CSV table of N, CA and C in Angstrom, one decimal:
chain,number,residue,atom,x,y,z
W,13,UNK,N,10.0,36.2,-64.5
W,13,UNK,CA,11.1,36.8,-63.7
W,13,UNK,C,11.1,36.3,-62.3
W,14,UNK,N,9.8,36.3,-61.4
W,14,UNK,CA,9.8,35.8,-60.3
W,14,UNK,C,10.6,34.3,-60.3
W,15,UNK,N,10.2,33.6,-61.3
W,15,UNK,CA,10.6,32.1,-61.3
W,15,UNK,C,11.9,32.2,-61.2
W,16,UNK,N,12.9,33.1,-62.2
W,16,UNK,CA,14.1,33.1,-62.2
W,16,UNK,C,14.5,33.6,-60.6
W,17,UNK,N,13.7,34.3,-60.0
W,17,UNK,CA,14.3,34.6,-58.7
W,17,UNK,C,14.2,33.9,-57.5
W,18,UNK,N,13.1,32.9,-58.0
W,18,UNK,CA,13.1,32.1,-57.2
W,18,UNK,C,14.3,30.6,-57.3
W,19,UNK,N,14.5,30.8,-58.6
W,19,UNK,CA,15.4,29.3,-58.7
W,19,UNK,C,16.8,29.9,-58.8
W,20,UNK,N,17.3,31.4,-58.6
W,20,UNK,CA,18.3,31.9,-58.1
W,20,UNK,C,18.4,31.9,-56.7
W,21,UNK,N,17.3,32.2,-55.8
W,21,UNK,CA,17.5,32.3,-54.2
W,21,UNK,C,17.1,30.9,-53.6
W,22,UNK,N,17.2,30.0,-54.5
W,22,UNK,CA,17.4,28.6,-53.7
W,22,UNK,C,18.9,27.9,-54.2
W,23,UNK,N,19.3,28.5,-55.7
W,23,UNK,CA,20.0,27.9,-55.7
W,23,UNK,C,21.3,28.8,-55.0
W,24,UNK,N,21.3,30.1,-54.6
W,24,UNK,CA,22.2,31.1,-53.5
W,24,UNK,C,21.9,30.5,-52.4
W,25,UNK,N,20.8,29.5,-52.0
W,25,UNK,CA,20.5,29.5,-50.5
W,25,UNK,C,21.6,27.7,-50.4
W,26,UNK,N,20.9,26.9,-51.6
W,26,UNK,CA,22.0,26.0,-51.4
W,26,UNK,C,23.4,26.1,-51.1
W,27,UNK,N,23.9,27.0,-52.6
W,27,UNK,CA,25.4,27.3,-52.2
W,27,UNK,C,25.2,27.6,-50.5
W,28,UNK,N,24.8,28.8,-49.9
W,28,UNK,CA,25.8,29.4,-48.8
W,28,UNK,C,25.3,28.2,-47.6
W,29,UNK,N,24.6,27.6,-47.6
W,29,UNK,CA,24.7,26.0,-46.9
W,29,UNK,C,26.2,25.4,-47.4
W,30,UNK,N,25.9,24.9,-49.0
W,30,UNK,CA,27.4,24.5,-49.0
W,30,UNK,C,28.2,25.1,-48.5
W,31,UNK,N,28.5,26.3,-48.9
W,31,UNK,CA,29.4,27.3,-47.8
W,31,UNK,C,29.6,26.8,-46.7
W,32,UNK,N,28.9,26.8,-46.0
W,32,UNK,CA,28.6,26.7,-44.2
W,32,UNK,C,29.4,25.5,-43.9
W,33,UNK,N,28.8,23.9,-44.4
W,33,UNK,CA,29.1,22.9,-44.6
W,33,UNK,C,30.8,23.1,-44.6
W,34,UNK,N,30.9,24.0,-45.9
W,34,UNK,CA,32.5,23.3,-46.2
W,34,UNK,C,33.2,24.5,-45.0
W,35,UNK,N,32.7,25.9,-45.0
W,35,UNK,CA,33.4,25.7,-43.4
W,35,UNK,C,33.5,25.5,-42.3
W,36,UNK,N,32.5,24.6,-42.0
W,36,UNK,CA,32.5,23.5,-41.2
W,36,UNK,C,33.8,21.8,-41.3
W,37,UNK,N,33.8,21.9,-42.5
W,37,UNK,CA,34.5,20.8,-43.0
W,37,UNK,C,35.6,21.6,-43.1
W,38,UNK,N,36.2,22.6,-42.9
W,38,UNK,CA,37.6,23.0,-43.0
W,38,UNK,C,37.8,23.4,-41.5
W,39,UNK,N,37.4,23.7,-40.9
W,39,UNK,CA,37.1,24.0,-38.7
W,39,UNK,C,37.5,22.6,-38.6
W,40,UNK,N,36.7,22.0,-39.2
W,40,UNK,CA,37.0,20.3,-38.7
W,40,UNK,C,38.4,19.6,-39.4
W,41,UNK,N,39.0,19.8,-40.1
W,41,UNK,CA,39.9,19.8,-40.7
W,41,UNK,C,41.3,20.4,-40.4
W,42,UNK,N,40.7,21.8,-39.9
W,42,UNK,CA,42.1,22.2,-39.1
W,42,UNK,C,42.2,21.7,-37.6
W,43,UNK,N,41.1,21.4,-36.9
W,43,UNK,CA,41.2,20.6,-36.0
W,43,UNK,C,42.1,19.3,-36.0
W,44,UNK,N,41.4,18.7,-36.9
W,44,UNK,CA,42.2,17.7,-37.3
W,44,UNK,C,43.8,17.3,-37.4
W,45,UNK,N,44.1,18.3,-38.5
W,45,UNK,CA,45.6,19.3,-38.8
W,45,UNK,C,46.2,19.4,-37.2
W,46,UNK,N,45.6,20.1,-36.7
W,46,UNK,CA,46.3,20.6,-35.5
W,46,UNK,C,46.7,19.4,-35.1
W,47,UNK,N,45.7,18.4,-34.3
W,47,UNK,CA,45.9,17.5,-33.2
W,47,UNK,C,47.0,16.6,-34.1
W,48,UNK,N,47.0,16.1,-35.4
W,48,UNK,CA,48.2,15.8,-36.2
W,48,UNK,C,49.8,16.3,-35.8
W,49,UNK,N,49.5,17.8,-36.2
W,49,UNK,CA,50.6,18.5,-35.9
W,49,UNK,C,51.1,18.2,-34.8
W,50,UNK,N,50.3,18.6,-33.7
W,50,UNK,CA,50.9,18.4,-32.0
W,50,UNK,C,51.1,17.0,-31.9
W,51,UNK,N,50.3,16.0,-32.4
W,51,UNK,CA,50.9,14.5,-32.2
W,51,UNK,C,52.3,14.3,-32.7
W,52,UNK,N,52.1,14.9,-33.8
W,52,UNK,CA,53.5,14.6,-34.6
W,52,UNK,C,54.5,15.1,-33.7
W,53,UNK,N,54.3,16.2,-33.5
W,53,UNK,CA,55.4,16.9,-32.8
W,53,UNK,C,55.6,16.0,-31.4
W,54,UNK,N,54.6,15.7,-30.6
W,54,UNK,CA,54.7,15.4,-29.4
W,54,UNK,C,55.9,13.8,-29.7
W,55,UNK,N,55.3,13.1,-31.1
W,55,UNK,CA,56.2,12.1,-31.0
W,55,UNK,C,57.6,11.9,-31.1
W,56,UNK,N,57.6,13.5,-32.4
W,56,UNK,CA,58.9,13.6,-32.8
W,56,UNK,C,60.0,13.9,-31.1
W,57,UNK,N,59.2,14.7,-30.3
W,57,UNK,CA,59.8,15.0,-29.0
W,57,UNK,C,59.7,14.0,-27.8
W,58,UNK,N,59.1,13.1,-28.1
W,58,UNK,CA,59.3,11.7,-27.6
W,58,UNK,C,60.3,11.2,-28.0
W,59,UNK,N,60.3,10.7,-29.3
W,59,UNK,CA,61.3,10.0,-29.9
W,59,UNK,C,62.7,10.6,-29.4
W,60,UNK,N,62.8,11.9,-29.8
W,60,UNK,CA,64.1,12.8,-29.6
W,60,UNK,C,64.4,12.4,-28.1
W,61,UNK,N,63.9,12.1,-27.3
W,61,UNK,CA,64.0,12.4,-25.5
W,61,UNK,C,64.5,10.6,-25.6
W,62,UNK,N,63.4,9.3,-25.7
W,62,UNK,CA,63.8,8.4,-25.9
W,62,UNK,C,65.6,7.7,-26.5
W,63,UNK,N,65.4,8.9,-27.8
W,63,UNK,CA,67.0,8.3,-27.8
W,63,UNK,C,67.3,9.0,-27.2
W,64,UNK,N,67.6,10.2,-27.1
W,64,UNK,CA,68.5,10.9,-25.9
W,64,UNK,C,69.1,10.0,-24.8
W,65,UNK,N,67.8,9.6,-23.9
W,65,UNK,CA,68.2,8.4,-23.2
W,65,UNK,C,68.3,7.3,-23.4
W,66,UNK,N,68.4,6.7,-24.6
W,66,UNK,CA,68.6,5.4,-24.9
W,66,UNK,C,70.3,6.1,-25.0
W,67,UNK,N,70.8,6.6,-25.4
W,67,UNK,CA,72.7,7.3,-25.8
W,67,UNK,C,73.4,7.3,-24.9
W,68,UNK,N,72.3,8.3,-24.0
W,68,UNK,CA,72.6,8.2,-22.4
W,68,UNK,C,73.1,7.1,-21.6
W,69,UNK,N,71.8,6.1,-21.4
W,69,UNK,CA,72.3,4.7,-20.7
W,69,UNK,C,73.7,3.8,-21.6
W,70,UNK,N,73.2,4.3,-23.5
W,70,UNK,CA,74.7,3.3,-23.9
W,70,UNK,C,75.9,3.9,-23.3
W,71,UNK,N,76.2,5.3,-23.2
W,71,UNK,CA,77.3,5.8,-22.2
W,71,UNK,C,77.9,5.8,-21.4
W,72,UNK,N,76.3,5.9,-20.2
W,72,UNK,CA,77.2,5.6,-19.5
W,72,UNK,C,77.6,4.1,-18.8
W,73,UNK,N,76.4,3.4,-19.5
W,73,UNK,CA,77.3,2.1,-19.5
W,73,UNK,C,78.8,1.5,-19.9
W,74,UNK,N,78.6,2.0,-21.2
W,74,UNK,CA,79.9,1.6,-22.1
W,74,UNK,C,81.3,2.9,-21.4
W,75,UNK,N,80.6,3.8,-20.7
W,75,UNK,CA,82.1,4.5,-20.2
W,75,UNK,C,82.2,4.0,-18.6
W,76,UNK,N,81.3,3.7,-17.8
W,76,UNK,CA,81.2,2.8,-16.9
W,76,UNK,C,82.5,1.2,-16.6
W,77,UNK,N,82.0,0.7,-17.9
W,77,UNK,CA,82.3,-0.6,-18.8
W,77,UNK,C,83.8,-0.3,-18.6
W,78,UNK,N,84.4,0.5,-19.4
W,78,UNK,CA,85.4,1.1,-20.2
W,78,UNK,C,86.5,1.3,-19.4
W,79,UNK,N,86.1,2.4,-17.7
W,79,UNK,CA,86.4,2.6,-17.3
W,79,UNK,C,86.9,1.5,-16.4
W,80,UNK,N,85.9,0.7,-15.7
W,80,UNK,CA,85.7,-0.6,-14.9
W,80,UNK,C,87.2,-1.8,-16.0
W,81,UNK,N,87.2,-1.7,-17.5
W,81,UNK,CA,88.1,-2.4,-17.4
W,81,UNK,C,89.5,-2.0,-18.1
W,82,UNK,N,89.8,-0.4,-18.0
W,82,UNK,CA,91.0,0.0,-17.8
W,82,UNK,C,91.1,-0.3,-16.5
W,83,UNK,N,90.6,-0.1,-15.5
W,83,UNK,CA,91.0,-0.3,-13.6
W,83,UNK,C,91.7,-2.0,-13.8
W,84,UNK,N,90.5,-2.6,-14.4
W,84,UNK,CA,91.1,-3.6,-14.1
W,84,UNK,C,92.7,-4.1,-15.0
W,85,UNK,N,92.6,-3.4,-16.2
W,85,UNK,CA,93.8,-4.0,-17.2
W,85,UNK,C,94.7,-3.4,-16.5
W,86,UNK,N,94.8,-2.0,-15.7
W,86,UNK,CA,95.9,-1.5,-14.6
W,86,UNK,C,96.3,-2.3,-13.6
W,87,UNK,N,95.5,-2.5,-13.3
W,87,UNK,CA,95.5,-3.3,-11.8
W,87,UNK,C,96.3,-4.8,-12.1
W,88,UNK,N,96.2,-5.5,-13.1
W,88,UNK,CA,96.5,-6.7,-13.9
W,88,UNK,C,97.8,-6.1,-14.2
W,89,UNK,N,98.2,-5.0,-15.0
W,89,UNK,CA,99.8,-5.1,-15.3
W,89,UNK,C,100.9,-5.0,-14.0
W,90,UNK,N,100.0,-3.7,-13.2
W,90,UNK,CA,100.7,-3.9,-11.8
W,90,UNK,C,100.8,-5.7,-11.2
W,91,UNK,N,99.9,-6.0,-10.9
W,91,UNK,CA,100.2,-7.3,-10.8
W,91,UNK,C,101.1,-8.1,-11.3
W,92,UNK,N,101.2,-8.1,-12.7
W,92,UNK,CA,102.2,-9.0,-13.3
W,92,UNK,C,103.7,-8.2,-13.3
W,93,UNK,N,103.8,-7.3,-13.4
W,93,UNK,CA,104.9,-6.5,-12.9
W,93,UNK,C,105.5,-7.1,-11.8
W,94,UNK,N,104.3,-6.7,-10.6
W,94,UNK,CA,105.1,-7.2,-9.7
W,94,UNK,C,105.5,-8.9,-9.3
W,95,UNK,N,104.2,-9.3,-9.8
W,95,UNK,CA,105.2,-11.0,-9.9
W,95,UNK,C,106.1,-11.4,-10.6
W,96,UNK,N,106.5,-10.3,-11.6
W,96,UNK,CA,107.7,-10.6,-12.5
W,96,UNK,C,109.0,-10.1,-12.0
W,97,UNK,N,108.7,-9.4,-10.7
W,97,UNK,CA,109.9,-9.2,-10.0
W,97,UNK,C,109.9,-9.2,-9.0
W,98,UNK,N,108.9,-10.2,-8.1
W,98,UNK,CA,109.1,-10.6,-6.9
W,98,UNK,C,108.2,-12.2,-7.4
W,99,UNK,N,108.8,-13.3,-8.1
W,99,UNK,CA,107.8,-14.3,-7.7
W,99,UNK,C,107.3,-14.8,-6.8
W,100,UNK,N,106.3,-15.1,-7.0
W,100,UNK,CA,105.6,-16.0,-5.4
W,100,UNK,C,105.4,-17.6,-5.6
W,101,UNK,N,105.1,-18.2,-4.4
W,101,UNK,CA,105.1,-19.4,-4.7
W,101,UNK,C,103.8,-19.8,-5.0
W,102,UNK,N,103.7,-21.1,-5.6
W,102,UNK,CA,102.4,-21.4,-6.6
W,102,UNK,C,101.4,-21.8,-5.9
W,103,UNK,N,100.3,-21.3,-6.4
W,103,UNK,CA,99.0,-21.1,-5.6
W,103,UNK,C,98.9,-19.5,-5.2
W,104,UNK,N,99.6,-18.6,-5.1
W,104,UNK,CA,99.3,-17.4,-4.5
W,104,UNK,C,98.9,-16.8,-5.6
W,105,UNK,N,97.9,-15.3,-5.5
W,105,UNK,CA,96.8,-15.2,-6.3
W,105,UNK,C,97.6,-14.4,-7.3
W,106,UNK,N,99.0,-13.8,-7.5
W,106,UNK,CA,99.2,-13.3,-8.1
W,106,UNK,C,100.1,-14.4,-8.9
W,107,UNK,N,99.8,-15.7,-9.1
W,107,UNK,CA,100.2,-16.7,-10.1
W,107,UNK,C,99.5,-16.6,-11.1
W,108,UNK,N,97.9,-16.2,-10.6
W,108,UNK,CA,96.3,-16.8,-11.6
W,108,UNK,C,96.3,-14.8,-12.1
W,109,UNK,N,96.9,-14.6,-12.3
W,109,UNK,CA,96.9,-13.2,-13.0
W,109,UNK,C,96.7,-13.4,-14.6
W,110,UNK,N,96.8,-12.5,-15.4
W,110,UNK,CA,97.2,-12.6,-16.9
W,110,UNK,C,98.2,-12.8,-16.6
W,111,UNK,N,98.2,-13.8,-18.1
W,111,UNK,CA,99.9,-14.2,-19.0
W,111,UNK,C,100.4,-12.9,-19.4
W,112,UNK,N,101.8,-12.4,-19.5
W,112,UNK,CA,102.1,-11.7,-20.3
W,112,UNK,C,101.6,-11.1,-21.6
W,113,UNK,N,101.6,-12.6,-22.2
W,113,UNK,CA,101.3,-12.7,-23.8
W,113,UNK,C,99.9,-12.4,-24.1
W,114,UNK,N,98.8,-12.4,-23.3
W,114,UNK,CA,98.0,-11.9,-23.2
W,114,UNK,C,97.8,-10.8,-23.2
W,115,UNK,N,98.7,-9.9,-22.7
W,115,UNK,CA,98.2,-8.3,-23.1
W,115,UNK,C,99.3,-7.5,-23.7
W,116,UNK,N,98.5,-6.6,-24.4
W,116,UNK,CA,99.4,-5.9,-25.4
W,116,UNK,C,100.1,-5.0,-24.4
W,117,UNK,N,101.1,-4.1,-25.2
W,117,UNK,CA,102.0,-3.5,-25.0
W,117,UNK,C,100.6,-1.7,-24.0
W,118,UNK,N,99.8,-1.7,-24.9
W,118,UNK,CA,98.6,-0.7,-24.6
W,118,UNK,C,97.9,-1.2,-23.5
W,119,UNK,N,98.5,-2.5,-22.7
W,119,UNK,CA,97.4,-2.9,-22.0
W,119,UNK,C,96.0,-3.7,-22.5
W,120,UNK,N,95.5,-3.7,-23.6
W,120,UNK,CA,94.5,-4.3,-23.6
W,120,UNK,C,94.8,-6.4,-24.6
W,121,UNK,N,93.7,-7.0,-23.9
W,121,UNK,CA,94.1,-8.2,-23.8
W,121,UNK,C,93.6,-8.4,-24.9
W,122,UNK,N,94.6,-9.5,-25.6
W,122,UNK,CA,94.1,-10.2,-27.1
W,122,UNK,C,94.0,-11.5,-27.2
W,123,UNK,N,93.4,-12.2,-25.8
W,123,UNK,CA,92.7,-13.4,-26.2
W,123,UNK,C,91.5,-13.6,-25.4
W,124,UNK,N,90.9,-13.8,-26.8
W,124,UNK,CA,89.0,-13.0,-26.5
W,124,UNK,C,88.2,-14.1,-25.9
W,125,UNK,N,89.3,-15.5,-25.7
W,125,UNK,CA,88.4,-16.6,-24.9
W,125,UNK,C,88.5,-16.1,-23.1
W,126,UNK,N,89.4,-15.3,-23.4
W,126,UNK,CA,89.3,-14.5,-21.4
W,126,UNK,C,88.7,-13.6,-21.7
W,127,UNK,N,88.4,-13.0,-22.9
W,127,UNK,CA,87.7,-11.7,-22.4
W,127,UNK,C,87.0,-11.1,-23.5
W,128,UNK,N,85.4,-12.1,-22.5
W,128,UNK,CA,84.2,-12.1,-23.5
W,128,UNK,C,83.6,-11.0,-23.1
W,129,UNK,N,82.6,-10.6,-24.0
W,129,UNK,CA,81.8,-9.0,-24.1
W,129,UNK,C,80.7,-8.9,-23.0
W,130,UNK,N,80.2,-9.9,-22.3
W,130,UNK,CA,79.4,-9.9,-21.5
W,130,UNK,C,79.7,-9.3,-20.3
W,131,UNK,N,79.3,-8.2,-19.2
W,131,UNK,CA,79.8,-7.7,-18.3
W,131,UNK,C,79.1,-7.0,-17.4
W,132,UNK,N,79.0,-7.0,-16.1
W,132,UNK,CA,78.0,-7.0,-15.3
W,132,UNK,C,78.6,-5.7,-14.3
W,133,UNK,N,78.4,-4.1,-14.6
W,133,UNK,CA,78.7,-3.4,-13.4
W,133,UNK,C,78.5,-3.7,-12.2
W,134,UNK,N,79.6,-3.9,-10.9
W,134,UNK,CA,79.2,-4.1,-9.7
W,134,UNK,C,79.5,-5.7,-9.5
W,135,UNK,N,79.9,-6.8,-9.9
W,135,UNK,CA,80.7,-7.7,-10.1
W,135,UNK,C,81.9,-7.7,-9.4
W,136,UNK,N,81.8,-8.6,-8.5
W,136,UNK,CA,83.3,-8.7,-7.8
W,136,UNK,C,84.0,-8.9,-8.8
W,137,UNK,N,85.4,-8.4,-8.6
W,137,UNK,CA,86.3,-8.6,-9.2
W,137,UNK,C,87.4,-10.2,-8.7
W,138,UNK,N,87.7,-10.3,-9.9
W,138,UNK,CA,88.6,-11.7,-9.2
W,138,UNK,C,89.5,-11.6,-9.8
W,139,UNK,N,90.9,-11.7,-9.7
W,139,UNK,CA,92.0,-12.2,-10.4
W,139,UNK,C,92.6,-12.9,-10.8
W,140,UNK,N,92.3,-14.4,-10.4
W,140,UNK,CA,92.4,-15.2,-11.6
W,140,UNK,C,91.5,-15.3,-12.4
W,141,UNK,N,92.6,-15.9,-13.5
W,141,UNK,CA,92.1,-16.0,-14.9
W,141,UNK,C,90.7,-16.5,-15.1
W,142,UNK,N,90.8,-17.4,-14.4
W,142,UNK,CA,89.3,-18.3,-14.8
W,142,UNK,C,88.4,-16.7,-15.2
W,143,UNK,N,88.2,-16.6,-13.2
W,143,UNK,CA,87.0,-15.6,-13.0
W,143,UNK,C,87.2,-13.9,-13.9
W,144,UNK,N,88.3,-13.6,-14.2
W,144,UNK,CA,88.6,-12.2,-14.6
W,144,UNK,C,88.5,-12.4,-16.3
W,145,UNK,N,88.4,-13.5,-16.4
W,145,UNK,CA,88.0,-13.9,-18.3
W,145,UNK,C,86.7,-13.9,-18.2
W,146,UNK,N,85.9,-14.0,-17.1
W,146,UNK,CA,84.2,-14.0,-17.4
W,146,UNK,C,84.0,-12.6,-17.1
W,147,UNK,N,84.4,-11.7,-16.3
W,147,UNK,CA,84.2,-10.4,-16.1
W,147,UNK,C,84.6,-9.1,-16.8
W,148,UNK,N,85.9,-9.4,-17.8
W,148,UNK,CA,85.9,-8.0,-18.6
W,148,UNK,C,85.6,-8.1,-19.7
W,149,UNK,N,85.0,-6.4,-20.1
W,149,UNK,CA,83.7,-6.8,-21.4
W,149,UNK,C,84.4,-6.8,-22.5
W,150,UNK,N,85.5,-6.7,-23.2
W,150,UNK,CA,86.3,-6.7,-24.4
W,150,UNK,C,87.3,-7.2,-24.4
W,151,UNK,N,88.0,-7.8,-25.8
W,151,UNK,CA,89.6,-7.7,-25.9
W,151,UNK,C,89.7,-6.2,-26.7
């Protein structure tokens, strides 16, 4: 009988070691878990902020952009307006304007070899064609 109690209170003493061990291995585990968790989270709230402002700069670039070349497609019909009813003589800057045929009835221009997508906020503006086809960002 002693035997049996002896090879029960070693094999009770093993287990609650195991015990111990495996709650030790679960402490270390939810540690683990946690710093996961918060990583994850911290990335998912990185990421989320990152595009935030990655949306941000395409905005306000592209309404920047947008805006920068309604002013100028305005500024271009006035122009041709008014050389269409006051001509000037050749060489004056409101010659090197857009063509008519060039822009739609909406104002926006439909020949996309004046008006490539490249575009630089803060760019002097120029009105002739040459320079005003390298400067606005769309047809």
């Amino acid at each position: 009988m002693s035997q049996f109690s002896e090879q029960t209170q070693k094999q009770f003493s093993e287990l609650q070691a195991s015990h111990e061990r495996m709650k030790a291995l679960t402490a270390s585990m939810d540690i683990i878990f946690k710093a996961l968790k918060e990583g994850h989270a911290q990335l998912c709230k990185a990421s989320e902020e990152t595009n935030k402002r990655l949306n941000q700069v395409f905005e306000e670039q592209h309404h920047s952009k947008r805006d920068r070349y309604c002013l100028d497609q305005d500024i271009n019909k006035l122009f041709n307006v008014y050389h269409n009813m006051n001509p000037q003589p050749k060489g004056h800057v409101m010659d090197n304007t857009y063509h008519q045929e060039d822009i739609k009835p909406d104002g926006i221009l439909v020949n996309k070899e004046r008006c490539p997508s490249q575009y630089q906020d803060g760019d002097n503006i120029s009105y002739s064609e040459k320079e005003a086809s390298k400067q606005l960002p769309y047809a």
